[in-house]
PDB file of C-alpha atoms in Angstrom:
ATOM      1  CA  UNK A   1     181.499 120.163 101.810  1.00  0.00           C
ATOM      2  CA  UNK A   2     179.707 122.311  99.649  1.00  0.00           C
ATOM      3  CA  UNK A   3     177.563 119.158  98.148  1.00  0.00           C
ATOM      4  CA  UNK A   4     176.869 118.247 101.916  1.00  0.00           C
ATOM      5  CA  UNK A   5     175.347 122.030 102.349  1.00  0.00           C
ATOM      6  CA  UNK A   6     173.419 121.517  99.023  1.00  0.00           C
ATOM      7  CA  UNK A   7     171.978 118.431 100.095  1.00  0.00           C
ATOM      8  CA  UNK A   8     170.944 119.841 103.809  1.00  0.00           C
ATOM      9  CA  UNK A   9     169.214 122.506 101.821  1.00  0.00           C
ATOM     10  CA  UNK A  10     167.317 120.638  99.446  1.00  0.00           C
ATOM     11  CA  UNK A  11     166.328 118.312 102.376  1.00  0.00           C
ATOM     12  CA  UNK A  12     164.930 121.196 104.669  1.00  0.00           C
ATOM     13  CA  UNK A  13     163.543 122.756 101.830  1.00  0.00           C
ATOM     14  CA  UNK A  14     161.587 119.787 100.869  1.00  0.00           C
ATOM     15  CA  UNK A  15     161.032 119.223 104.394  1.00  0.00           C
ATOM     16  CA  UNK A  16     159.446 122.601 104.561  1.00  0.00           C
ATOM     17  CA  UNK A  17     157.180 122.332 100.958  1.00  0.00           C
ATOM     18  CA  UNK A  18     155.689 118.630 102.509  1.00  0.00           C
ATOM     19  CA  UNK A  19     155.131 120.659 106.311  1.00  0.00           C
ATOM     20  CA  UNK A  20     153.115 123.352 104.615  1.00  0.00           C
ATOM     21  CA  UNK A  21     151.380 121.173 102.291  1.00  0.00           C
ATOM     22  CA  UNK A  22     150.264 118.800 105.112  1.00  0.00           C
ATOM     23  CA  UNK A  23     149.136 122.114 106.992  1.00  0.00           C
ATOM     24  CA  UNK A  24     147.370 123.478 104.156  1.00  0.00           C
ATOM     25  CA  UNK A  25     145.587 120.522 103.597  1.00  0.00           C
ATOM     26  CA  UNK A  26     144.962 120.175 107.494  1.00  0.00           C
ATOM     27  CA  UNK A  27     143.474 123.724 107.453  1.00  0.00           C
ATOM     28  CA  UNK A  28     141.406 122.952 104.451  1.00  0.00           C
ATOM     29  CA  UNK A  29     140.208 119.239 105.310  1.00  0.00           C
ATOM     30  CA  UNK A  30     138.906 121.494 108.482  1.00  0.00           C
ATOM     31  CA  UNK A  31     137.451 123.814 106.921  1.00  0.00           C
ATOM     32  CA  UNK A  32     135.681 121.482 104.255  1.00  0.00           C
ATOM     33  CA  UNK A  33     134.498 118.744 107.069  1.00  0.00           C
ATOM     34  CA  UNK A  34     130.843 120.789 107.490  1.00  0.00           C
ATOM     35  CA  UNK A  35     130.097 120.717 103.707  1.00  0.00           C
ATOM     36  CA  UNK A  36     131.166 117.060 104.025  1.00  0.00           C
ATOM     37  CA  UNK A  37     129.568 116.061 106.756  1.00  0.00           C
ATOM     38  CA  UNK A  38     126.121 117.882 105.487  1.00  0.00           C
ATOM     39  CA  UNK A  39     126.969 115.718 101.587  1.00  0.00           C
ATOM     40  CA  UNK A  40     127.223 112.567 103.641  1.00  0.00           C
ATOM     41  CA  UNK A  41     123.950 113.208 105.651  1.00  0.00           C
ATOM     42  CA  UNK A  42     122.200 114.360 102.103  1.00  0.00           C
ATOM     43  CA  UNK A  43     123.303 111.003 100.639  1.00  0.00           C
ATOM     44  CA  UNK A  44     122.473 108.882 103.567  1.00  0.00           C
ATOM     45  CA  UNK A  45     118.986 110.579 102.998  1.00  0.00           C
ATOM     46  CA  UNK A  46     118.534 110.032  99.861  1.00  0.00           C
ATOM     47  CA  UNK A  47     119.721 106.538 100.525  1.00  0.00           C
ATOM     48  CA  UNK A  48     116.772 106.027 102.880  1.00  0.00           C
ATOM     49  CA  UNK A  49     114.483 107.754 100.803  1.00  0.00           C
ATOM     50  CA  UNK A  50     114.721 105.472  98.390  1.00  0.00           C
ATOM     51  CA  UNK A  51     113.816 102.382 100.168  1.00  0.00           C
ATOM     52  CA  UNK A  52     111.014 103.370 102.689  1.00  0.00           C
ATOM     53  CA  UNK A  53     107.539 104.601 102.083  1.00  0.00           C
ATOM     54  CA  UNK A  54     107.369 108.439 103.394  1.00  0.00           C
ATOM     55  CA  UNK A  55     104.345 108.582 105.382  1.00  0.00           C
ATOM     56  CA  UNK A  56     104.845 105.168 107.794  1.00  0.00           C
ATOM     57  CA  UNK A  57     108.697 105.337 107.788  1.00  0.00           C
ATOM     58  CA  UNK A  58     108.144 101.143 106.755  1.00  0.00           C
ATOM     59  CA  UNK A  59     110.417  99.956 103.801  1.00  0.00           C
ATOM     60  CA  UNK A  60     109.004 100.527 100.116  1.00  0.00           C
ATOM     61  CA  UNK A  61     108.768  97.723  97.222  1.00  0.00           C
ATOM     62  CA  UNK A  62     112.102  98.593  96.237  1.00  0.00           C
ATOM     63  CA  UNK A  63     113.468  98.188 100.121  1.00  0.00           C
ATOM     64  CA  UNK A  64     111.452  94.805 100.686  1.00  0.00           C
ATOM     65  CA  UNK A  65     113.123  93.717  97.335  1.00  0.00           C
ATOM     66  CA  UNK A  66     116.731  94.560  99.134  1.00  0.00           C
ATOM     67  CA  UNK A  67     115.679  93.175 102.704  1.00  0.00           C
ATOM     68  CA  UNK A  68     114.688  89.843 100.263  1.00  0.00           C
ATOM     69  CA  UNK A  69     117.831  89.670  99.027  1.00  0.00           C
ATOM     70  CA  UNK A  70     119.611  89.774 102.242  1.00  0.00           C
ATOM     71  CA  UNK A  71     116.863  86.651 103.807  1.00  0.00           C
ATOM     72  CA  UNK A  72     118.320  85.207 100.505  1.00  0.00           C
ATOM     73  CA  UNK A  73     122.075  85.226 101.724  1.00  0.00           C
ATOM     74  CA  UNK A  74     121.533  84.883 104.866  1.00  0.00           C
ATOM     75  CA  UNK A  75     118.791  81.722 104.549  1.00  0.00           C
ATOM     76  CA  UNK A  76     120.155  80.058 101.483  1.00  0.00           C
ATOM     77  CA  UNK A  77     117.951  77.510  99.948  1.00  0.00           C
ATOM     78  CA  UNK A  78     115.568  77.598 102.830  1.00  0.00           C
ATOM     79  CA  UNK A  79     111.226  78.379 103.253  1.00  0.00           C
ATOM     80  CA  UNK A  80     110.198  82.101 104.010  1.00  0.00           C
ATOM     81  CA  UNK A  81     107.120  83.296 104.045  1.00  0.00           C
ATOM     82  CA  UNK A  82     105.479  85.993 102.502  1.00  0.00           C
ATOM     83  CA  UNK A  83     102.928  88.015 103.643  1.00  0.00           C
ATOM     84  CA  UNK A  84     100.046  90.397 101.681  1.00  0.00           C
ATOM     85  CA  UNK A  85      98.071  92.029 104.223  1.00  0.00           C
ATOM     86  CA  UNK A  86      95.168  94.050 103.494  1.00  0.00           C
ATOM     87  CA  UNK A  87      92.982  96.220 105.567  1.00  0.00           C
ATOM     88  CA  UNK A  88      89.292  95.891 105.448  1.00  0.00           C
ATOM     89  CA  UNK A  89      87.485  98.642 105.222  1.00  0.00           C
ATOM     90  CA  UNK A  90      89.904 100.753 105.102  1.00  0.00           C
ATOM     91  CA  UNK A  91      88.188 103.341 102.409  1.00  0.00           C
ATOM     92  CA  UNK A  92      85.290 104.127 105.029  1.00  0.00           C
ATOM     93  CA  UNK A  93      87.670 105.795 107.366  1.00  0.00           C
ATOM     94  CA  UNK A  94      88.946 107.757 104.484  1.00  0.00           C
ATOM     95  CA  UNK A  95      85.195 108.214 103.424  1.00  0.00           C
ATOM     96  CA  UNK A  96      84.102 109.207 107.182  1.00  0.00           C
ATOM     97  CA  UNK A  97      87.012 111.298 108.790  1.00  0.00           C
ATOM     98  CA  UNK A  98      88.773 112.629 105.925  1.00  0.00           C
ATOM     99  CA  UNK A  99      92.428 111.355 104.526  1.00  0.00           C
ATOM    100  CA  UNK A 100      94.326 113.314 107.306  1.00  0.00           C
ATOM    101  CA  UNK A 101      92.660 110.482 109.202  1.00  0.00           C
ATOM    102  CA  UNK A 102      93.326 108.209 107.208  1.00  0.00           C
ATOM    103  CA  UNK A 103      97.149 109.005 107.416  1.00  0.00           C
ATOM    104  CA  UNK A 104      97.170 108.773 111.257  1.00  0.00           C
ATOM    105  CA  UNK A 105      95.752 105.332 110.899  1.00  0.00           C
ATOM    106  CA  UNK A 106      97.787 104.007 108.327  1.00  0.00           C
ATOM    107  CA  UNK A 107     101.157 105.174 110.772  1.00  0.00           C
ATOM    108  CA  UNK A 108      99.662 103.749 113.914  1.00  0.00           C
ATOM    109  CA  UNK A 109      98.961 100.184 111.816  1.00  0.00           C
ATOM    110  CA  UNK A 110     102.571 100.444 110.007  1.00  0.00           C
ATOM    111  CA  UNK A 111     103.706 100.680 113.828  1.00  0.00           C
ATOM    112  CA  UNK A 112     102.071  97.943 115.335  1.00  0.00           C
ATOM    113  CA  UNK A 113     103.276  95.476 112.364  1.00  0.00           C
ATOM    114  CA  UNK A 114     106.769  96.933 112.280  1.00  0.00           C
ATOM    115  CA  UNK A 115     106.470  95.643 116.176  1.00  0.00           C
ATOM    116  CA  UNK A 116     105.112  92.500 115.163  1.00  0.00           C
ATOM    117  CA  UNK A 117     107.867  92.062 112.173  1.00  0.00           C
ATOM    118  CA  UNK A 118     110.792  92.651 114.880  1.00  0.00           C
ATOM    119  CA  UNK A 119     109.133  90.307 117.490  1.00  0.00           C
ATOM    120  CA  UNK A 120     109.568  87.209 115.011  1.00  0.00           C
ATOM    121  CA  UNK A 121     112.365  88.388 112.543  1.00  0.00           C
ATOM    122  CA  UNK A 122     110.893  89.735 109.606  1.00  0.00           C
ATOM    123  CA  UNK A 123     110.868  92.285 107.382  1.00  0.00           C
ATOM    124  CA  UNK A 124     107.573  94.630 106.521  1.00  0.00           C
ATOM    125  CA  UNK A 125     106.840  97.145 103.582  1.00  0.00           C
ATOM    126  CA  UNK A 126     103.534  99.095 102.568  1.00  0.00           C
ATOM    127  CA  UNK A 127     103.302  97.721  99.389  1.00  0.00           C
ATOM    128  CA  UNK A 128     100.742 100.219  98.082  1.00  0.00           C
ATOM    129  CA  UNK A 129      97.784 101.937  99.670  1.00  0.00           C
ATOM    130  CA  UNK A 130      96.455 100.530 102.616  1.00  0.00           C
ATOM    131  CA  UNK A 131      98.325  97.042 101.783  1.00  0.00           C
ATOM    132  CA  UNK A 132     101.376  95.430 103.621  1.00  0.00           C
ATOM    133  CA  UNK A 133     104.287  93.276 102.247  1.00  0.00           C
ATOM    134  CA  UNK A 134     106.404  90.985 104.607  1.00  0.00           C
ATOM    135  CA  UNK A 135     108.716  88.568 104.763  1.00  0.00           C
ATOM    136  CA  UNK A 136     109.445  86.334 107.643  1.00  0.00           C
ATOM    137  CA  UNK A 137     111.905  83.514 107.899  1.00  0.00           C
ATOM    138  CA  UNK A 138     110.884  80.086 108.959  1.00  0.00           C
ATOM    139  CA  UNK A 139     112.050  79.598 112.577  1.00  0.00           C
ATOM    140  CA  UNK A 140     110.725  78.056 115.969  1.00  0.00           C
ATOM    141  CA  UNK A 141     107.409  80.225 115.519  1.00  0.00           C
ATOM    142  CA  UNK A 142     104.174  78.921 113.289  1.00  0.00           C
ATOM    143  CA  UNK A 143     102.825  80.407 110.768  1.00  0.00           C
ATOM    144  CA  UNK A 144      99.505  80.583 112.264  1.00  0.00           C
ATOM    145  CA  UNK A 145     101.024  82.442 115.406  1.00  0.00           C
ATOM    146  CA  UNK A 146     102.654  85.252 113.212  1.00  0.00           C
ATOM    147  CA  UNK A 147      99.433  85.286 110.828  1.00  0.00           C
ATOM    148  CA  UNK A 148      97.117  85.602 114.224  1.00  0.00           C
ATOM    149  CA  UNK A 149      99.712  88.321 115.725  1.00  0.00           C
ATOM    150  CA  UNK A 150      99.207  90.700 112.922  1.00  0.00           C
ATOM    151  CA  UNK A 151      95.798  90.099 112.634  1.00  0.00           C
ATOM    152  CA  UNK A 152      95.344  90.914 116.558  1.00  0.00           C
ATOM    153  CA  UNK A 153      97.896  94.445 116.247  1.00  0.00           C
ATOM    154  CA  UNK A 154      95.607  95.488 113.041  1.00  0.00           C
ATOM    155  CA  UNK A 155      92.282  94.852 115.334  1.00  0.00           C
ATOM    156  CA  UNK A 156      92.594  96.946 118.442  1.00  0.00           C
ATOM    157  CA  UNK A 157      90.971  99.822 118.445  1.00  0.00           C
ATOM    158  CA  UNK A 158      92.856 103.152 116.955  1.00  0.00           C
ATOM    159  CA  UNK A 159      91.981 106.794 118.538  1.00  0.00           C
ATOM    160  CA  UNK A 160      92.362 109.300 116.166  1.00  0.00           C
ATOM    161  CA  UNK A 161      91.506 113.183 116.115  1.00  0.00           C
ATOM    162  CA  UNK A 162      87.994 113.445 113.650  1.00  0.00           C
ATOM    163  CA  UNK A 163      86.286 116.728 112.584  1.00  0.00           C
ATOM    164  CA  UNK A 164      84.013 116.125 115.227  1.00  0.00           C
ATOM    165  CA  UNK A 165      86.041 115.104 117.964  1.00  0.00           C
ATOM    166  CA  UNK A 166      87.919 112.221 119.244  1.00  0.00           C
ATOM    167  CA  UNK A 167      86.979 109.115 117.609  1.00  0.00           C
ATOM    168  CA  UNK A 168      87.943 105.500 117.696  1.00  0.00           C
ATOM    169  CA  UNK A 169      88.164 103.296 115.298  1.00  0.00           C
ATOM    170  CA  UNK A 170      88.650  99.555 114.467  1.00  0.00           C
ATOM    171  CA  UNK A 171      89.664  97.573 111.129  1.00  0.00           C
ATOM    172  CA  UNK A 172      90.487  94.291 110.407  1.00  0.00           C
ATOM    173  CA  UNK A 173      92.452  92.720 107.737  1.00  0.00           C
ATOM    174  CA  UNK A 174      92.658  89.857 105.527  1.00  0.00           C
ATOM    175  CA  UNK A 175      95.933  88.214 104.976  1.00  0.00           C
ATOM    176  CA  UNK A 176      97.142  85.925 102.690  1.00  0.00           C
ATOM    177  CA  UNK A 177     100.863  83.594 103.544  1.00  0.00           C
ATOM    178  CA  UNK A 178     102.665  82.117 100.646  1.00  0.00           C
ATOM    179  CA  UNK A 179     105.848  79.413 101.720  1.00  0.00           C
ATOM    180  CA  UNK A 180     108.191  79.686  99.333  1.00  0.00           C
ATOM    181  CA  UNK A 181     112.165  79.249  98.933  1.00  0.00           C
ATOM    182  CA  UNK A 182     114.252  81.474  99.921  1.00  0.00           C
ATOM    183  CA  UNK A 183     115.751  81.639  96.153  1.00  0.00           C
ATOM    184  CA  UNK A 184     112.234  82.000  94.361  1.00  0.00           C
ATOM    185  CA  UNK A 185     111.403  85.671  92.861  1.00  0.00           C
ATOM    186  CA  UNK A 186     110.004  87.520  95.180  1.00  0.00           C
ATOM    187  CA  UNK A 187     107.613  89.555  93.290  1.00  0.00           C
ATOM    188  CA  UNK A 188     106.719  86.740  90.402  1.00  0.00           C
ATOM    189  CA  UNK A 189     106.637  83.614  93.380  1.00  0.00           C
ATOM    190  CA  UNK A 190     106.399  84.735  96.790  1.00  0.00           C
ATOM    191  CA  UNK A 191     104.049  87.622  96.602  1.00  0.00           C
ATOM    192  CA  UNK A 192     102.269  86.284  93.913  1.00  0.00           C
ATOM    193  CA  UNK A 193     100.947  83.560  95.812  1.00  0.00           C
ATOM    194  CA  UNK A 194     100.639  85.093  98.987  1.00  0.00           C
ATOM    195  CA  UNK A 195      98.241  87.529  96.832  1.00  0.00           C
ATOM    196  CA  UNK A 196      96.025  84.617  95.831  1.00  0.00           C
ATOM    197  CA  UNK A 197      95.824  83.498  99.409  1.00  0.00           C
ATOM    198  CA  UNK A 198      95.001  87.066 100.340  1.00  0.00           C
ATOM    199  CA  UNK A 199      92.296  87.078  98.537  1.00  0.00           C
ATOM    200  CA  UNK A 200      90.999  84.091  99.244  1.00  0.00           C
ATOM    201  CA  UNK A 201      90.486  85.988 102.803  1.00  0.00           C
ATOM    202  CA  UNK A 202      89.049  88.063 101.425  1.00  0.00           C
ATOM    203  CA  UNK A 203      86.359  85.921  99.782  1.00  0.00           C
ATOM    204  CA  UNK A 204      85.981  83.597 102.867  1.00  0.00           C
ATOM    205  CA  UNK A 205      84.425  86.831 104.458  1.00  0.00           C
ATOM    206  CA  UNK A 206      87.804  88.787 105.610  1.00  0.00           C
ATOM    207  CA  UNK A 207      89.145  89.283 108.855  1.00  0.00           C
ATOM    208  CA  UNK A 208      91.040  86.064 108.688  1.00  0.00           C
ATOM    209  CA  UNK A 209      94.114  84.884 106.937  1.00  0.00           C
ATOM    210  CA  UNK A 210      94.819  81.918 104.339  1.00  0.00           C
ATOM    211  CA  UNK A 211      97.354  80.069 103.768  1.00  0.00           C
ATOM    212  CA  UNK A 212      98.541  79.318  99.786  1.00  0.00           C
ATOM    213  CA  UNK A 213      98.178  75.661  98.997  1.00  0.00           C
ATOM    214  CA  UNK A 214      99.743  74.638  95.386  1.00  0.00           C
ATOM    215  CA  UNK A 215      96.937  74.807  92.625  1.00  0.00           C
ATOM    216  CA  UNK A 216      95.526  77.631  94.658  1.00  0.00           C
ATOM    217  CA  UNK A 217      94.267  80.106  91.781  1.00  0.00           C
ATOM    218  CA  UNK A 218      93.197  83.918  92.120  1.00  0.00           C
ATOM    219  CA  UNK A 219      89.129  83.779  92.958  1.00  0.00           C
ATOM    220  CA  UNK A 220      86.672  85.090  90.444  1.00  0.00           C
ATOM    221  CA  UNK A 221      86.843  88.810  89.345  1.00  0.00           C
ATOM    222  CA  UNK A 222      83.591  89.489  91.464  1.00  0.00           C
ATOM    223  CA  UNK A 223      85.252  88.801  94.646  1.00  0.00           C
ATOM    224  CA  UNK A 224      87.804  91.426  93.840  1.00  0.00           C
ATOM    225  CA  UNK A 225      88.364  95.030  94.531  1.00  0.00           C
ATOM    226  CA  UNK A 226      89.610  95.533  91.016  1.00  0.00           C
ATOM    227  CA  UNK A 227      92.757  97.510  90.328  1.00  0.00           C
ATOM    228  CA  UNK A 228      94.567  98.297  93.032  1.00  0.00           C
ATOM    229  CA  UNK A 229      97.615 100.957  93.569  1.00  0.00           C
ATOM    230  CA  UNK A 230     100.611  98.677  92.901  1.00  0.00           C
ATOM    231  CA  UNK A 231      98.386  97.031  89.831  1.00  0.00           C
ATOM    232  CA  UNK A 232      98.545 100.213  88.216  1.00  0.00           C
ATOM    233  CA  UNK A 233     101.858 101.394  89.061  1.00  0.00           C
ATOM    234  CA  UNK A 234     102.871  98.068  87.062  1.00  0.00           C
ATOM    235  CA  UNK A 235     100.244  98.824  84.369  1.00  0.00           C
ATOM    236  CA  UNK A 236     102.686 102.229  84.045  1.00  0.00           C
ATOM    237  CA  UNK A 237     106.326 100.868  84.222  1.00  0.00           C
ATOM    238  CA  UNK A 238     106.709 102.264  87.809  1.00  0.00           C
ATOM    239  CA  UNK A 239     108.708 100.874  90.148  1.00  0.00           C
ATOM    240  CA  UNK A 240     109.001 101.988  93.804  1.00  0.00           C
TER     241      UNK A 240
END
């Protein structure tokens, strides 16, 4: 009988321990779920930080290198094509209405192509500056038709807020296409030779894109712009 007691106490006694310990941690998982929920948000910040360029809200290098990957898995062993875009005349704006300008542009063009990008399944990144990165897989569309759809979104006029009033203004851009496998680098294959097409666009008087044919080879130095952003980034070690 008196084993029986002992036992009923130990049981309610535990009983009683495990009931306030799964109060107490009740109480303090509710009192702790702001500071969590604000170190999850932080974190999924940082997280998004990381991959997209701060001013257009587009993916970065770094997120066009993950967004790769994923075209990759998803497409193994099949042709994607990459995209260099570059806007001409893109420094005069800077020149004539200031960089704030400048900024408002760059958005309004990082919208249009992100529009563009979703219309035929791709993926889009400012690579640096006033340039554009993209990836697009190879589906029912032609290459020509998403080539001649970003040239036409980068065309139409932009309003924008000058010094001296409203303004409008109008670029084009010269774009360079690269069809590569899915499994090539992107950086050392895919880009690469989209850059070569680029700027052959560039040469063959701009406003116009070019499609990379193999042998293709970078024109000479004089047709160039020089360094560019991402050139020197490299030149440094930095990655973004």
């Amino acid at each position: 009988m008196f084993i029986t007691i002992l036992v009923a106490a130990i049981i309610y006694t535990a009983v009683t321990i495990l009931a306030g310990a799964c109060v107490g941690f009740g109480v303090g998982y509710l009192a702790a779920r702001p500071a969590i929920a604000q170190l999850r948000d932080e974190l999924a910040d940082a997280a998004w930080q990381l991959a997209h360029d701060p001013l257009t809200g587009l993916y970065n290098r770094r997120g066009l290198r993950t967004a790769y990957a994923a075209f990759a898995a998803t497409f193994p062993g099949q042709p994607v094509v990459a995209v260099l875009l570059d806007l001409d005349g893109f420094k005069d704006i800077n020149d004539d209405h200031g960089h704030d300008v400048g900024d408002e542009v760059l958005i309004e063009i990082a919208e249009r192509l992100a529009h563009v990008a979703s219309v035929y399944g791709g993926e889009i990144a400012r690579h640096s500056g006033d340039e554009f990165a993209a990836v697009f897989p190879v589906r029912e569309h032609g290459i020509s038709q998403i080539a001649d759809a970003l040239l036409a979104a980068v065309a139409a006029p932009i309003d924008v807020q000058a010094a001296t009033g409203p303004a409008a203004v109008a670029l084009s851009a010269s774009i360079g296409l690269a069809v590569v496998d899915s499994n090539d680098p992107l950086e050392d294959v895919a880009l690469h030779r989209a850059d070569i097409a680029m700027y052959h666009a560039k040469r063959g008087g701009r406003n116009q894109h070019v499609l990379y044919t193999p042998g293709m080879t970078m024109p000479p130095s004089e047709a160039r712009r020089g360094l560019r952003l991402r050139d020197l980034h490299q030149q440094r070690g930095v990655s973004a």
